[in-house]
C-alpha positions as semicolon CSV with decimal commas, in nm:
position;residue;x (nm);y (nm);z (nm)
1;X;-6,874;11,097;16,782
2;X;-6,602;10,891;16,609
3;X;-6,699;10,579;16,819
4;X;-7,064;10,627;16,727
5;X;-6,984;10,651;16,356
6;X;-6,761;10,341;16,379
7;X;-7,038;10,144;16,552
8;X;-7,293;10,259;16,288
9;X;-7,064;10,141;16,002
10;X;-7,007;9,802;16,176
11;X;-7,383;9,767;16,209
12;X;-7,424;9,824;15,836
13;X;-7,160;9,565;15,756
14;X;-7,322;9,311;15,988
15;X;-7,667;9,360;15,830
16;X;-7,531;9,341;15,476
17;X;-7,341;9,018;15,556
18;X;-7,661;8,870;15,705
19;X;-7,819;8,889;15,364
20;X;-7,515;8,758;15,176
21;X;-7,515;8,408;15,028
22;X;-7,292;8,163;15,217
23;X;-7,117;7,949;14,958
24;X;-6,913;7,644;15,058
25;X;-6,686;7,458;14,815
26;X;-6,939;7,174;14,786
27;X;-7,225;7,422;14,707
28;X;-7,011;7,597;14,449
29;X;-6,920;7,272;14,277
30;X;-7,285;7,161;14,269
31;X;-7,401;7,496;14,127
32;X;-7,129;7,505;13,862
33;X;-7,199;7,147;13,757
34;X;-7,571;7,229;13,735
35;X;-7,497;7,530;13,511
36;X;-7,227;7,368;13,299
37;X;-7,306;7,366;12,929
38;X;-7,049;7,085;12,877
39;X;-7,241;6,860;13,118
40;X;-7,569;6,939;12,944
41;X;-7,408;6,856;12,611
42;X;-7,282;6,528;12,755
43;X;-7,637;6,441;12,863
44;X;-7,763;6,524;12,518
45;X;-7,498;6,297;12,366
46;X;-7,620;6,007;12,584
47;X;-7,975;6,065;12,463
48;X;-7,854;6,085;12,106
49;X;-7,668;5,757;12,138
50;X;-7,979;5,590;12,280
51;X;-8,183;5,721;11,993
52;X;-7,926;5,580;11,752
53;X;-7,966;5,240;11,921
54;X;-8,344;5,257;11,857
55;X;-8,284;5,347;11,495
56;X;-8,042;5,050;11,443
57;X;-8,262;4,813;11,635
58;X;-8,550;4,901;11,399
59;X;-8,374;4,705;11,131
60;X;-8,435;4,391;11,332
61;X;-8,809;4,418;11,322
62;X;-9,090;4,380;11,069
63;X;-9,106;4,647;10,799
64;X;-9,467;4,712;10,677
65;X;-9,539;4,949;10,391
66;X;-9,879;5,044;10,253
67;X;-9,978;5,238;9,944
68;X;-10,294;5,378;9,798
69;X;-10,341;5,556;9,471
70;X;-10,642;5,706;9,285
71;X;-10,639;5,829;8,927
72;X;-10,898;6,006;8,716
73;X;-10,810;5,965;8,346
74;X;-10,867;6,239;8,089
75;X;-10,884;6,211;7,706
76;X;-10,614;6,459;7,589
77;X;-10,808;6,524;7,265
78;X;-11,135;6,607;7,445
79;X;-11,034;6,693;7,805
80;X;-11,373;6,843;7,890
81;X;-11,589;6,562;7,748
82;X;-11,573;6,350;8,063
83;X;-11,529;6,039;7,852
84;X;-11,267;5,778;7,909
85;X;-10,966;5,716;7,684
86;X;-11,016;5,500;7,368
87;X;-10,815;5,186;7,368
88;X;-10,755;4,901;7,117
89;X;-11,026;4,636;7,106
90;X;-10,805;4,347;7,224
91;X;-10,720;4,536;7,547
92;X;-11,082;4,640;7,583
93;X;-11,195;4,277;7,555
94;X;-10,958;4,189;7,840
95;X;-11,091;4,470;8,058
96;X;-11,450;4,380;7,976
97;X;-11,405;4,017;8,080
98;X;-11,204;4,105;8,392
99;X;-11,366;4,420;8,525
100;X;-11,702;4,421;8,329
101;X;-11,597;4,742;8,158
102;X;-11,772;4,853;7,829
103;X;-11,566;4,753;7,531
104;X;-11,342;5,024;7,379
105;X;-11,320;5,263;7,672
106;X;-11,096;5,290;7,978
107;X;-11,295;5,406;8,281
108;X;-11,226;5,753;8,416
109;X;-11,145;5,630;8,769
110;X;-10,890;5,375;8,891
111;X;-10,805;5,279;9,249
112;X;-10,508;5,066;9,364
113;X;-10,413;4,972;9,720
114;X;-10,165;4,737;9,877
115;X;-9,950;4,642;10,168
116;X;-9,609;4,466;10,180
117;X;-9,428;4,308;10,472
118;X;-9,062;4,221;10,517
119;X;-8,914;4,055;10,822
120;X;-8,537;3,994;10,838
121;X;-8,451;3,647;10,949
122;X;-8,077;3,616;10,920
123;X;-7,825;3,884;10,811
124;X;-7,492;3,714;10,902
125;X;-7,414;3,987;11,157
126;X;-7,499;4,301;10,961
127;X;-7,764;4,414;11,211
128;X;-7,632;4,238;11,527
129;X;-7,286;4,389;11,501
130;X;-7,430;4,730;11,420
131;X;-7,641;4,707;11,738
132;X;-7,333;4,601;11,941
133;X;-7,146;4,906;11,804
134;X;-7,416;5,145;11,921
135;X;-7,420;4,981;12,262
136;X;-7,049;5,063;12,284
137;X;-7,123;5,420;12,166
138;X;-7,371;5,459;12,452
139;X;-7,111;5,340;12,697
140;X;-6,860;5,584;12,539
141;X;-7,101;5,874;12,587
142;X;-7,151;5,781;12,958
143;X;-6,776;5,766;13,012
144;X;-6,742;6,098;12,830
145;X;-6,993;6,250;13,068
146;X;-6,797;6,115;13,368
147;X;-6,481;6,268;13,220
148;X;-6,664;6,600;13,166
149;X;-6,801;6,591;13,522
150;X;-6,446;6,553;13,662
151;X;-6,313;6,835;13,449
152;X;-6,597;7,065;13,553
153;X;-6,558;6,979;13,924
154;X;-6,185;7,050;13,901
155;X;-6,250;7,380;13,725
156;X;-6,510;7,465;13,991
157;X;-6,266;7,397;14,275
158;X;-6,007;7,610;14,094
159;X;-6,254;7,897;14,068
160;X;-6,348;7,870;14,434
161;X;-5,999;7,851;14,575
162;X;-5,880;8,125;14,337
163;X;-6,151;8,356;14,466
164;X;-6,063;8,258;14,821
165;X;-5,700;8,322;14,751
166;X;-5,780;8,675;14,633
167;X;-5,957;8,736;14,961
168;X;-5,648;8,633;15,147
169;X;-5,429;8,847;14,923
170;X;-5,648;9,147;14,992
171;X;-5,619;9,090;15,360
172;X;-5,243;9,046;15,347
173;X;-5,212;9,364;15,133
174;X;-5,425;9,556;15,384
175;X;-5,200;9,439;15,673
176;X;-4,893;9,535;15,479
177;X;-5,031;9,879;15,407
178;X;-5,150;9,928;15,762
179;X;-4,800;9,840;15,885
180;X;-4,648;10,110;15,672
181;X;-4,910;10,361;15,786
182;X;-4,843;10,271;16,146
183;X;-4,471;10,325;16,092
184;X;-4,534;10,669;15,949
185;X;-4,755;10,756;16,248
186;X;-4,487;10,649;16,488
187;X;-4,226;10,840;16,303
188;X;-4,420;11,168;16,298
189;X;-4,549;11,125;16,653
190;X;-4,195;11,094;16,787
191;X;-4,101;11,426;16,644
192;X;-3,788;11,287;16,481
193;X;-3,900;11,250;16,122
194;X;-3,609;11,303;15,899
195;X;-3,657;11,363;15,530
196;X;-3,507;11,034;15,403
197;X;-3,719;10,819;15,638
198;X;-4,036;11,006;15,545
199;X;-3,973;10,976;15,178
200;X;-3,906;10,606;15,208
201;X;-4,220;10,543;15,413
202;X;-4,438;10,756;15,178
203;X;-4,294;10,566;14,885
204;X;-4,377;10,235;15,057
205;X;-4,734;10,346;15,134
206;X;-4,790;10,454;14,771
207;X;-4,663;10,124;14,632
208;X;-4,863;9,924;14,885
209;X;-5,178;10,117;14,807
210;X;-5,127;10,016;14,444
211;X;-5,077;9,653;14,553
212;X;-5,402;9,669;14,750
213;X;-5,586;9,823;14,462
214;X;-5,464;9,549;14,227
215;X;-5,556;9,279;14,480
216;X;-5,911;9,419;14,514
217;X;-5,947;9,434;14,136
218;X;-5,834;9,071;14,108
219;X;-6,066;8,967;14,387
220;X;-6,367;9,132;14,218
221;X;-6,272;8,969;13,886
222;X;-6,245;8,625;14,046
223;X;-6,577;8,667;14,220
224;X;-6,755;8,775;13,904
225;X;-6,625;8,469;13,723
226;X;-6,733;8,238;14,005
227;X;-7,084;8,392;14,001
228;X;-7,109;8,356;13,627
229;X;-7,014;7,988;13,626
230;X;-7,235;7,912;13,930
231;X;-7,539;8,090;13,791
232;X;-7,544;8,349;14,070
233;X;-7,671;8,698;14,005
234;X;-7,385;8,943;13,957
235;X;-7,528;9,185;14,220
236;X;-7,569;8,919;14,487
237;X;-7,316;8,925;14,772
238;X;-7,147;8,597;14,851
239;X;-6,930;8,477;15,138
240;X;-6,691;8,187;15,076
241;X;-6,723;7,981;15,398
242;X;-6,443;7,723;15,335
243;X;-6,102;7,842;15,442
244;X;-5,748;7,730;15,349
245;X;-5,657;7,444;15,589
246;X;-5,364;7,492;15,826
247;X;-5,271;7,124;15,799
248;X;-5,324;6,876;15,517
249;X;-5,393;6,507;15,559
250;X;-5,187;6,256;15,360
251;X;-5,340;6,139;15,038
252;X;-5,492;5,792;15,017
253;X;-5,378;5,739;14,659
254;X;-5,285;5,397;14,532
255;X;-5,186;5,287;14,185
256;X;-5,395;5,428;13,907
257;X;-5,593;5,140;13,753
258;X;-5,878;5,313;13,566
259;X;-5,972;5,645;13,413
260;X;-6,278;5,762;13,209
261;X;-6,052;5,854;12,919
262;X;-5,928;5,489;12,903
263;X;-6,284;5,365;12,918
264;X;-6,370;5,584;12,621
265;X;-6,084;5,438;12,412
266;X;-6,162;5,085;12,515
267;X;-6,529;5,120;12,413
268;X;-6,424;5,301;12,098
269;X;-6,207;5,005;11,999
270;X;-6,496;4,763;12,048
271;X;-6,727;4,990;11,851
272;X;-6,493;5,008;11,552
273;X;-6,445;4,629;11,562
274;X;-6,819;4,574;11,566
275;X;-6,866;4,820;11,278
276;X;-6,594;4,633;11,082
277;X;-6,775;4,305;11,130
278;X;-7,102;4,466;11,027
279;X;-6,946;4,614;10,712
280;X;-6,779;4,282;10,629
281;X;-7,111;4,108;10,652
282;X;-7,231;4,317;10,362
283;X;-7,066;4,054;10,143
284;X;-7,296;3,782;10,275
285;X;-7,659;3,705;10,186
286;X;-7,965;3,835;10,368
287;X;-8,258;3,603;10,440
288;X;-8,598;3,757;10,498
289;X;-8,967;3,660;10,513
290;X;-9,185;3,861;10,269
291;X;-9,553;3,905;10,205
292;X;-9,782;4,129;9,997
293;X;-10,147;4,202;9,930
294;X;-10,285;4,421;9,639
295;X;-10,626;4,542;9,543
296;X;-10,712;4,707;9,205
297;X;-11,055;4,851;9,095
298;X;-11,179;5,057;8,800
299;X;-11,506;5,240;8,720
300;X;-11,669;5,521;8,529
301;X;-11,704;5,726;8,845
302;X;-11,557;5,723;9,190
303;X;-11,847;5,546;9,353
304;X;-11,881;5,303;9,066
305;X;-11,544;5,147;9,136
306;X;-11,690;4,969;9,436
307;X;-11,998;4,845;9,250
308;X;-11,794;4,583;9,072
309;X;-11,558;4,327;9,208
310;X;-11,195;4,448;9,194
311;X;-10,880;4,253;9,126
312;X;-10,692;4,112;9,424
313;X;-10,356;3,945;9,463
314;X;-10,144;3,829;9,756
315;X;-9,830;3,625;9,830
316;X;-9,591;3,524;10,109
317;X;-9,260;3,349;10,112
318;X;-8,886;3,370;10,176
319;X;-8,639;3,595;9,992
320;X;-8,264;3,549;9,977
321;X;-8,076;3,860;9,873
322;X;-7,728;3,773;9,756
323;X;-7,466;4,042;9,677
324;X;-7,275;3,947;9,367
325;X;-7,044;4,231;9,273
326;X;-6,990;4,545;9,487
327;X;-6,649;4,654;9,360
328;X;-6,491;4,578;9,699
329;X;-6,706;4,832;9,876
330;X;-6,786;4,629;10,190
331;X;-6,434;4,499;10,233
332;X;-6,294;4,853;10,200
333;X;-6,542;4,989;10,459
334;X;-6,454;4,704;10,694
335;X;-6,082;4,787;10,658
336;X;-6,151;5,155;10,738
337;X;-6,327;5,056;11,063
338;X;-6,050;4,813;11,146
339;X;-5,785;5,084;11,105
340;X;-5,998;5,317;11,319
341;X;-5,986;5,052;11,593
342;X;-5,606;5,028;11,555
343;X;-5,574;5,406;11,589
344;X;-5,786;5,395;11,902
345;X;-5,555;5,125;12,047
346;X;-5,259;5,355;11,992
347;X;-5,444;5,644;12,155
348;X;-5,527;5,421;12,450
349;X;-5,165;5,315;12,498
350;X;-5,048;5,681;12,482
351;X;-5,319;5,794;12,718
352;X;-5,227;5,535;12,976
353;X;-4,868;5,651;12,981
354;X;-4,949;6,021;12,997
355;X;-5,230;6,003;13,252
356;X;-5,037;5,769;13,479
357;X;-4,749;6,015;13,471
358;X;-4,977;6,309;13,539
359;X;-5,140;6,120;13,827
360;X;-4,811;6,025;13,985
361;X;-4,682;6,376;13,946
362;X;-4,988;6,517;14,120
363;X;-4,948;6,267;14,406
364;X;-4,579;6,346;14,442
365;X;-4,642;6,718;14,413
366;X;-4,900;6,701;14,696
367;X;-4,651;6,524;14,923
368;X;-4,367;6,760;14,823
369;X;-4,568;7,071;14,882
370;X;-4,697;6,943;15,221
371;X;-4,339;6,888;15,327
372;X;-4,242;7,237;15,205
373;X;-4,539;7,397;15,380
374;X;-4,399;7,305;15,728
375;X;-4,080;7,475;15,634
376;X;-4,264;7,779;15,489
377;X;-4,462;7,813;15,813
378;X;-4,137;7,814;16,011
379;X;-3,997;8,072;15,776
380;X;-4,313;8,275;15,802
381;X;-4,294;8,266;16,185
382;X;-3,937;8,388;16,170
383;X;-4,025;8,668;15,920
384;X;-4,302;8,776;16,157
385;X;-4,060;8,787;16,449
386;X;-3,809;8,978;16,241
387;X;-4,072;9,232;16,150
388;X;-4,182;9,270;16,513
389;X;-3,821;9,325;16,626
390;X;-3,757;9,575;16,343
391;X;-4,080;9,762;16,415
392;X;-3,991;9,794;16,785
393;X;-3,642;9,906;16,695
394;X;-3,788;10,160;16,446
395;X;-4,023;10,289;16,715
396;X;-3,721;10,336;16,947
397;X;-3,525;10,514;16,672
398;X;-3,268;10,237;16,648
399;X;-3,317;10,154;16,279
400;X;-3,413;10,322;15,951
401;X;-3,725;10,309;15,741
402;X;-3,527;10,128;15,474
403;X;-3,461;9,833;15,703
404;X;-3,822;9,830;15,822
405;X;-3,935;9,837;15,463
406;X;-3,717;9,545;15,367
407;X;-3,839;9,336;15,665
408;X;-4,202;9,427;15,594
409;X;-4,159;9,328;15,229
410;X;-4,006;9,002;15,333
411;X;-4,298;8,928;15,561
412;X;-4,543;9,004;15,281
413;X;-4,353;8,775;15,045
414;X;-4,379;8,496;15,303
415;X;-4,756;8,560;15,335
416;X;-4,782;8,508;14,964
417;X;-4,552;8,204;14,961
418;X;-4,756;8,023;15,233
419;X;-5,080;8,113;15,060
420;X;-4,959;8,000;14,723
421;X;-4,828;7,674;14,871
422;X;-5,173;7,602;15,025
423;X;-5,345;7,674;14,696
424;X;-5,114;7,447;14,505
425;X;-5,161;7,165;14,758
426;X;-5,538;7,192;14,729
427;X;-5,524;7,189;14,348
428;X;-5,278;6,898;14,345
429;X;-5,531;6,706;14,555
430;X;-5,809;6,802;14,311
431;X;-5,589;6,674;14,028
432;X;-5,553;6,340;14,201
433;X;-5,931;6,315;14,243
434;X;-5,988;6,415;13,886
435;X;-5,756;6,151;13,745
436;X;-5,788;5,868;13,990
437;X;-6,130;5,847;14,149
């Protein structure tokens, strides 16, 4: 009956795992990147910078403005009479000769329409430098996205290996607890259970049950966080298919020559310098081609305005706009941008020092931990042998539960040390990729 129940439970577990989502490290990274709000914001910033380029480029092209106005005049003294407004005779004579309007009365209806055109020809760098600055801003936003992508991928790998680590901790805690329960079973089965040994083993079992409970809680927490960041339903079962490697290959890491953060500062310097040139050009003239056309008509009613020939005027030519006194505004704005560029240079210099140190530290840490891992594996093998010897001696009544507990605890600590070393090696490698790819 017990075998039948065990087989039934195993069948349930196999069926449930068949419907679980297999999740590799690569799949987890892709999902987390796709769900990342920071990456989406970086994409939006690129689109925003491109829109700013279109806005600045618009200053290069022809500006055309049109206007139309219609007015119906009312005599304030007799607003309901429908008559026009009385005017002096000399003005009336002018209107009569120009628009064939009856003397002494302004028509009720007036229409004016016009269009004006301005085309910049030469601005001494005001527009060109502003366009160059926005191009640099676009490059900055692209480098910022690359930096964000690297940070998100590093965080995704951290989430994945943290969740995988909690799986391993649960498994190690279960082995540790099962070892203590097996020792209790041997002690009671031999019929030689003294009170001190039983108390010690029961105490170990209680503490190891707490350790297992804590490990399971941490595992569930890590899995929930991984699901949230990857956009996976909280109720969906997942299986992490990538395991901690037994051996690690040497890193192919040369000297760090570039980094997205450096690219951002370099483009920022160029942007501020272009902005400074654009602001400084505000002190220089602007040459533009201009043109205009206007039409003006009057009549006693709306349709009557078009019965008579209206007044028309037009012109075209060149206009030179020369700033005379600005109170030092343009020079001050240029100085502000130049100092922004200088600040960016200082930030770039500092960033190069810090990121190179961080990169070199990650490379050295990877090598150092790989060297230590071999020693830890040897120590773990010895701890396993020590536990096996102590367990056999305990089964033969040649040692106490206290010694067995100490050896079991040492084995568990070595399990954690090897696991922690592997995790740190993997994350050191991820740091190198984040900083140096």
